[in-house]
Structures are given as C-alpha cells and as structure tokens.
GROMACS .gro file of C-alpha atoms in nm:
model
  261
    1MET     CA    1   0.000   0.000   0.000
    2THR     CA    2   0.142   0.339  -0.103
    3THR     CA    3   0.127   0.643   0.119
    4ALA     CA    4   0.019   0.985  -0.007
    5PRO     CA    5   0.288   1.256  -0.028
    6MET     CA    6   0.334   1.457   0.292
    7TYR     CA    7   0.286   1.786   0.108
    8LEU     CA    8  -0.085   1.743   0.020
    9THR     CA    9  -0.224   1.948   0.309
   10HIS     CA   10   0.056   2.205   0.278
   11PHE     CA   11  -0.049   2.293  -0.076
   12GLY     CA   12  -0.423   2.232  -0.028
   13LEU     CA   13  -0.434   1.923  -0.249
   14GLY     CA   14  -0.694   1.649  -0.239
   15GLU     CA   15  -0.470   1.388  -0.401
   16PRO     CA   16  -0.118   1.357  -0.546
   17PRO     CA   17  -0.099   1.569  -0.864
   18PHE     CA   18   0.197   1.402  -1.030
   19LYS     CA   19   0.144   1.029  -1.002
   20ILE     CA   20   0.310   0.845  -1.289
   21THR     CA   21   0.033   0.584  -1.302
   22PRO     CA   22  -0.230   0.689  -1.560
   23HIS     CA   23  -0.556   0.834  -1.429
   24PRO     CA   24  -0.825   0.972  -1.666
   25ALA     CA   25  -0.890   1.277  -1.445
   26PHE     CA   26  -0.531   1.387  -1.509
   27PHE     CA   27  -0.536   1.352  -1.887
   28TYR     CA   28  -0.391   1.671  -2.033
   29ALA     CA   29  -0.571   1.757  -2.357
   30GLY     CA   30  -0.328   2.035  -2.451
   31ALA     CA   31  -0.025   2.005  -2.680
   32ASN     CA   32  -0.238   1.816  -2.934
   33ARG     CA   33  -0.307   1.532  -2.687
   34GLY     CA   34  -0.683   1.583  -2.701
   35ALA     CA   35  -0.681   1.600  -3.080
   36THR     CA   36  -0.471   1.283  -3.095
   37LEU     CA   37  -0.721   1.101  -2.873
   38ASP     CA   38  -1.010   1.216  -3.094
   39GLY     CA   39  -0.825   1.100  -3.404
   40LEU     CA   40  -0.742   0.768  -3.243
   41LEU     CA   41  -1.105   0.713  -3.147
   42TYR     CA   42  -1.214   0.783  -3.503
   43ALA     CA   43  -0.948   0.553  -3.649
   44VAL     CA   44  -1.040   0.267  -3.416
   45THR     CA   45  -1.415   0.292  -3.457
   46SER     CA   46  -1.390   0.321  -3.837
   47GLY     CA   47  -1.231  -0.024  -3.836
   48GLU     CA   48  -1.049   0.009  -4.166
   49GLY     CA   49  -0.703  -0.121  -4.075
   50ILE     CA   50  -0.420  -0.129  -3.826
   51VAL     CA   51  -0.353   0.187  -3.623
   52LYS     CA   52  -0.008   0.286  -3.495
   53VAL     CA   53   0.084   0.516  -3.205
   54THR     CA   54   0.449   0.598  -3.140
   55GLY     CA   55   0.627   0.805  -2.878
   56GLU     CA   56   0.941   0.809  -2.667
   57VAL     CA   57   0.956   0.635  -2.330
   58GLY     CA   58   0.751   0.843  -2.085
   59SER     CA   59   0.574   1.048  -2.352
   60GLY     CA   60   0.224   0.948  -2.241
   61LYS     CA   61   0.139   0.644  -2.455
   62THR     CA   62   0.001   0.450  -2.158
   63MET     CA   63  -0.221   0.741  -2.054
   64LEU     CA   64  -0.347   0.773  -2.411
   65CYS     CA   65  -0.421   0.399  -2.419
   66ARG     CA   66  -0.610   0.424  -2.089
   67MET     CA   67  -0.815   0.716  -2.221
   68LEU     CA   68  -0.894   0.522  -2.539
   69ILE     CA   69  -1.020   0.229  -2.331
   70ASP     CA   70  -1.238   0.462  -2.123
   71LYS     CA   71  -1.379   0.641  -2.429
   72LEU     CA   72  -1.469   0.333  -2.633
   73GLY     CA   73  -1.833   0.242  -2.595
   74GLU     CA   74  -1.989  -0.053  -2.417
   75HIS     CA   75  -2.033  -0.226  -2.752
   76VAL     CA   76  -1.655  -0.267  -2.780
   77ASP     CA   77  -1.473  -0.572  -2.646
   78ILE     CA   78  -1.112  -0.484  -2.561
   79VAL     CA   79  -0.814  -0.717  -2.567
   80TYR     CA   80  -0.502  -0.565  -2.409
   81LEU     CA   81  -0.170  -0.738  -2.473
   82ALA     CA   82   0.117  -0.601  -2.263
   83ASN     CA   83   0.374  -0.873  -2.329
   84PRO     CA   84   0.585  -0.790  -2.638
   85SER     CA   85   0.767  -1.124  -2.625
   86TYR     CA   86   0.461  -1.328  -2.727
   87SER     CA   87   0.548  -1.579  -2.998
   88ARG     CA   88   0.338  -1.607  -3.313
   89ASP     CA   89   0.125  -1.886  -3.166
   90GLU     CA   90   0.100  -1.725  -2.823
   91ILE     CA   91  -0.058  -1.409  -2.966
   92LEU     CA   92  -0.341  -1.608  -3.121
   93TYR     CA   93  -0.400  -1.803  -2.799
   94ALA     CA   94  -0.377  -1.486  -2.588
   95ILE     CA   95  -0.643  -1.307  -2.793
   96ALA     CA   96  -0.873  -1.611  -2.781
   97ASP     CA   97  -0.822  -1.642  -2.406
   98GLU     CA   98  -0.895  -1.272  -2.348
   99LEU     CA   99  -1.223  -1.322  -2.535
  100HIS     CA  100  -1.303  -1.614  -2.300
  101LEU     CA  101  -1.305  -1.877  -2.571
  102ASP     CA  102  -1.274  -2.242  -2.471
  103ILE     CA  103  -0.946  -2.330  -2.641
  104ALA     CA  104  -0.818  -2.602  -2.408
  105GLY     CA  105  -0.641  -2.874  -2.608
  106LEU     CA  106  -0.710  -2.712  -2.947
  107ARG     CA  107  -0.448  -2.691  -3.221
  108GLN     CA  108  -0.357  -2.354  -3.370
  109SER     CA  109  -0.574  -2.401  -3.680
  110ALA     CA  110  -0.875  -2.491  -3.464
  111VAL     CA  111  -0.816  -2.188  -3.239
  112LEU     CA  112  -0.803  -1.961  -3.542
  113ARG     CA  113  -1.126  -2.108  -3.679
  114LEU     CA  114  -1.298  -2.074  -3.341
  115LEU     CA  115  -1.176  -1.715  -3.311
  116GLN     CA  116  -1.307  -1.622  -3.653
  117GLU     CA  117  -1.646  -1.779  -3.583
  118ASN     CA  118  -1.667  -1.594  -3.252
  119LEU     CA  119  -1.573  -1.264  -3.416
  120VAL     CA  120  -1.843  -1.314  -3.680
  121THR     CA  121  -2.097  -1.376  -3.404
  122ARG     CA  122  -1.989  -1.063  -3.217
  123TYR     CA  123  -2.008  -0.858  -3.534
  124ALA     CA  124  -2.362  -0.984  -3.596
  125GLN     CA  125  -2.444  -0.864  -3.244
  126ASN     CA  126  -2.309  -0.518  -3.336
  127ARG     CA  127  -2.002  -0.563  -3.119
  128GLN     CA  128  -1.651  -0.455  -3.215
  129VAL     CA  129  -1.332  -0.625  -3.097
  130VAL     CA  130  -1.026  -0.403  -3.049
  131VAL     CA  131  -0.681  -0.544  -2.975
  132LEU     CA  132  -0.440  -0.301  -2.806
  133ILE     CA  133  -0.076  -0.412  -2.823
  134ASP     CA  134   0.175  -0.235  -2.598
  135GLU     CA  135   0.552  -0.225  -2.657
  136ALA     CA  136   0.496  -0.335  -3.016
  137HIS     CA  137   0.847  -0.222  -3.113
  138ALA     CA  138   0.988  -0.514  -2.911
  139MET     CA  139   0.780  -0.786  -3.077
  140PRO     CA  140   0.958  -1.062  -3.274
  141PRO     CA  141   0.921  -1.030  -3.655
  142GLU     CA  142   0.709  -1.346  -3.681
  143SER     CA  143   0.471  -1.210  -3.417
  144LEU     CA  144   0.429  -0.887  -3.611
  145GLU     CA  145   0.356  -1.097  -3.918
  146GLU     CA  146   0.085  -1.281  -3.723
  147ILE     CA  147  -0.068  -0.942  -3.640
  148ARG     CA  148  -0.085  -0.869  -4.013
  149LEU     CA  149  -0.256  -1.202  -4.082
  150LEU     CA  150  -0.507  -1.149  -3.802
  151SER     CA  151  -0.594  -0.812  -3.951
  152ASN     CA  152  -0.718  -1.003  -4.258
  153LEU     CA  153  -1.009  -1.154  -4.064
  154GLU     CA  154  -1.323  -1.002  -4.214
  155SER     CA  155  -1.684  -1.066  -4.299
  156ASN     CA  156  -1.883  -0.899  -4.577
  157ARG     CA  157  -1.596  -0.656  -4.636
  158HIS     CA  158  -1.587  -0.549  -4.269
  159LYS     CA  159  -1.283  -0.604  -4.050
  160LEU     CA  160  -1.360  -0.830  -3.756
  161LEU     CA  161  -1.055  -0.728  -3.557
  162GLN     CA  162  -0.928  -0.372  -3.509
  163ILE     CA  163  -0.562  -0.363  -3.400
  164VAL     CA  164  -0.376  -0.073  -3.238
  165LEU     CA  165   0.003  -0.086  -3.202
  166PHE     CA  166   0.164   0.126  -2.929
  167GLY     CA  167   0.542   0.152  -2.943
  168GLN     CA  168   0.857   0.357  -2.923
  169PRO     CA  169   1.002   0.523  -3.238
  170GLU     CA  170   1.196   0.203  -3.301
  171LEU     CA  171   0.867   0.059  -3.426
  172ASP     CA  172   0.890   0.288  -3.730
  173GLU     CA  173   1.241   0.157  -3.793
  174ARG     CA  174   1.114  -0.200  -3.776
  175LEU     CA  175   0.834  -0.126  -4.018
  176ALA     CA  176   1.078   0.036  -4.261
  177GLN     CA  177   1.252  -0.300  -4.311
  178THR     CA  178   1.179  -0.478  -4.638
  179GLU     CA  179   1.028  -0.786  -4.475
  180MET     CA  180   0.779  -0.564  -4.287
  181ARG     CA  181   0.643  -0.382  -4.594
  182GLN     CA  182   0.318  -0.582  -4.604
  183LEU     CA  183   0.240  -0.497  -4.242
  184LYS     CA  184   0.331  -0.133  -4.300
  185GLU     CA  185   0.086  -0.119  -4.591
  186ARG     CA  186  -0.196  -0.231  -4.358
  187ILE     CA  187  -0.144   0.065  -4.123
  188THR     CA  188  -0.405   0.321  -4.220
  189HIS     CA  189  -0.357   0.572  -3.936
  190ASN     CA  190  -0.037   0.693  -3.773
  191PHE     CA  191  -0.014   0.902  -3.455
  192ALA     CA  192   0.298   1.036  -3.285
  193LEU     CA  193   0.321   1.181  -2.933
  194GLU     CA  194   0.571   1.464  -2.934
  195PRO     CA  195   0.748   1.594  -2.619
  196LEU     CA  196   0.589   1.896  -2.453
  197LYS     CA  197   0.737   2.240  -2.516
  198ARG     CA  198   0.807   2.495  -2.242
  199ASN     CA  199   0.472   2.678  -2.270
  200ASP     CA  200   0.293   2.345  -2.273
  201ILE     CA  201   0.481   2.235  -1.962
  202ALA     CA  202   0.373   2.543  -1.767
  203SER     CA  203   0.012   2.473  -1.865
  204TYR     CA  204   0.053   2.101  -1.793
  205LEU     CA  205   0.188   2.161  -1.442
  206MET     CA  206  -0.098   2.392  -1.350
  207PHE     CA  207  -0.356   2.159  -1.504
  208ARG     CA  208  -0.233   1.869  -1.293
  209MET     CA  209  -0.231   2.086  -0.980
  210ARG     CA  210  -0.589   2.204  -1.044
  211ALA     CA  211  -0.703   1.848  -1.113
  212ALA     CA  212  -0.563   1.752  -0.773
  213GLY     CA  213  -0.759   2.028  -0.597
  214TYR     CA  214  -0.513   2.320  -0.591
  215HIS     CA  215  -0.680   2.663  -0.590
  216GLY     CA  216  -0.386   2.901  -0.541
  217PRO     CA  217  -0.180   3.112  -0.783
  218ASP     CA  218   0.091   2.978  -1.015
  219LEU     CA  219   0.304   2.759  -0.794
  220PHE     CA  220   0.601   2.692  -1.024
  221THR     CA  221   0.810   2.999  -1.112
  222GLN     CA  222   0.928   3.057  -1.469
  223ALA     CA  223   1.285   2.975  -1.364
  224ALA     CA  224   1.167   2.643  -1.217
  225ILE     CA  225   0.970   2.563  -1.532
  226GLN     CA  226   1.278   2.632  -1.743
  227ILE     CA  227   1.480   2.382  -1.539
  228ILE     CA  228   1.203   2.122  -1.557
  229THR     CA  229   1.178   2.175  -1.934
  230ARG     CA  230   1.550   2.123  -1.982
  231SER     CA  231   1.579   1.825  -1.747
  232SER     CA  232   1.265   1.644  -1.863
  233GLU     CA  233   1.315   1.703  -2.236
  234GLY     CA  234   0.937   1.747  -2.246
  235LEU     CA  235   0.856   1.387  -2.147
  236THR     CA  236   0.554   1.378  -1.917
  237ARG     CA  237   0.679   1.097  -1.695
  238ARG     CA  238   0.998   1.289  -1.619
  239ILE     CA  239   0.798   1.607  -1.564
  240ASN     CA  240   0.581   1.426  -1.310
  241ILE     CA  241   0.880   1.287  -1.122
  242LEU     CA  242   1.061   1.622  -1.112
  243ALA     CA  243   0.749   1.816  -1.010
  244ASP     CA  244   0.668   1.568  -0.733
  245LYS     CA  245   1.018   1.592  -0.585
  246ALA     CA  246   1.014   1.971  -0.618
  247LEU     CA  247   0.687   1.995  -0.423
  248LEU     CA  248   0.835   1.773  -0.153
  249ALA     CA  249   1.146   1.993  -0.133
  250ALA     CA  250   0.934   2.310  -0.109
  251PHE     CA  251   0.723   2.152   0.163
  252SER     CA  252   1.032   2.052   0.362
  253GLN     CA  253   1.145   2.417   0.356
  254GLY     CA  254   0.800   2.552   0.444
  255ALA     CA  255   0.776   2.728   0.105
  256HIS     CA  256   0.452   2.774  -0.089
  257GLN     CA  257   0.619   2.819  -0.428
  258VAL     CA  258   0.860   2.612  -0.632
  259ASP     CA  259   1.147   2.825  -0.754
  260HIS     CA  260   1.465   2.742  -0.943
  261LYS     CA  261   1.637   2.648  -0.617
   0.00000   0.00000   0.00000
C-alpha cells in the first residue's frame, strides 16, 4: 500500500498531482493530446485497418491507451496485450483467451477457426473487438507478421478485428525494413506523441495541480519551469517525477512556491 505525499495538506491538495500511473482525471488535452485522442477514437471505430501510435519512453502512450479504453463504448470488447515477447502462436491463444473462448487442447488451426467464428458472431451482435498491443516495437518479426494475418479476418468486407500498435520510435524503424512492408501497408492511421514544449509544460503543471484540488496562484516559477523543461526534455513521466520531488522539497522548507532552487 502506497502512502500519499506529505505535502498534500501544505499545498491544499486532495490527491497527489503528479502520479506516474495513468488516471483519466489527469489527462492533459493540450499540446495536441486531445486531438490525438479524438483522431485515435475515429481511427479505431472506423475499423479500416491497423492503427499505430508511437512516442518516446515516458511520452504518455500508456495514458493515451487508458483514455482510449475509457472512451470506447460498451459495444466494444477490448483485448489488451502487454507482453511484447509473445510468440506467433501465443498471440493467437492470448487473444482467444482474453475473449473467454474455450481453447483447451485445441491446435492452432482450430483456435483460429474458433476465433473467426466468434468474431463473426460478435459482429452480428453489433459488437466490435479491439486489440491493443503495448511495446509493439519489441515484438519478434514473426509475431508482427501474425498481427498482419489477423488483420485479414473479415466478414462482408468489414474487419472483424481492429488492431492498435503502441510503441517507441523504433517501431517505425522496424516497419521500414523490407520484410515488414506488407504490415506497413496495412497501417491506415499513424499518430505520434511529441514531447511537450516549455509553454505546454507550464500549462501542464498547473492543469495537474488544479485536477488535484489546488486553488492558489501559479506555484512553479518561470525559472523552475525552465529547469524542468530542460531536465525532462518534455517527457511527461519525467515532468511528473521532477514536479513531485520539487513539491516535496518546497514543503520541507516551508515554502509555498517552487522556484529554481
């Protein structure tokens, strides 16, 4: 069990403002994040192909994924795969298992047939199945190829499986390889999470503070924001860590503002 930061009462906060675990109430829609989420929702619900989201470590991909899950309607069945080391066969079995199919003792061909039949049934019931794959840049080539083959599952010209790949920029390098050209051609929508700029960071810090219950004036000075910008390189996870430690340091000194010191 984690304990809340000691500085909450000092700054009039109802909860920690800079937790690195994703929470929808702390989703920052600025710096094109909101527009990216809207575009991602459209791409997923249109169901026309594979969708790709790339960003550096700590850029907010997990938060974006969490928001996507929360925004998708009740008619959507979500399969979340967080293990990039799945083999080609394991991906198929993992998806079937997440959809609660009885696959005990079945060979791969039988699992694939059962999966397709189940997807057809769900489609007839006006349900959509979305597979979210995290750390896709680290997947073995044969597993990525299996993803391409699974994207072929369709009925009456409608895709039965919508796939979203989340990965670091290395995913683009993987897809640029000759043997990956068929998978690359199936990707119909591309989204990239860019690091926050200095003005965005100032807005981001205050947004997180307000979301946590802060009602006072700007708490981070411009000099402090400049240091956070330089040290974080605009990556939200680093910003959160630095801001949290800065609040703790200010609290320990009895200060009500975070300055460059």
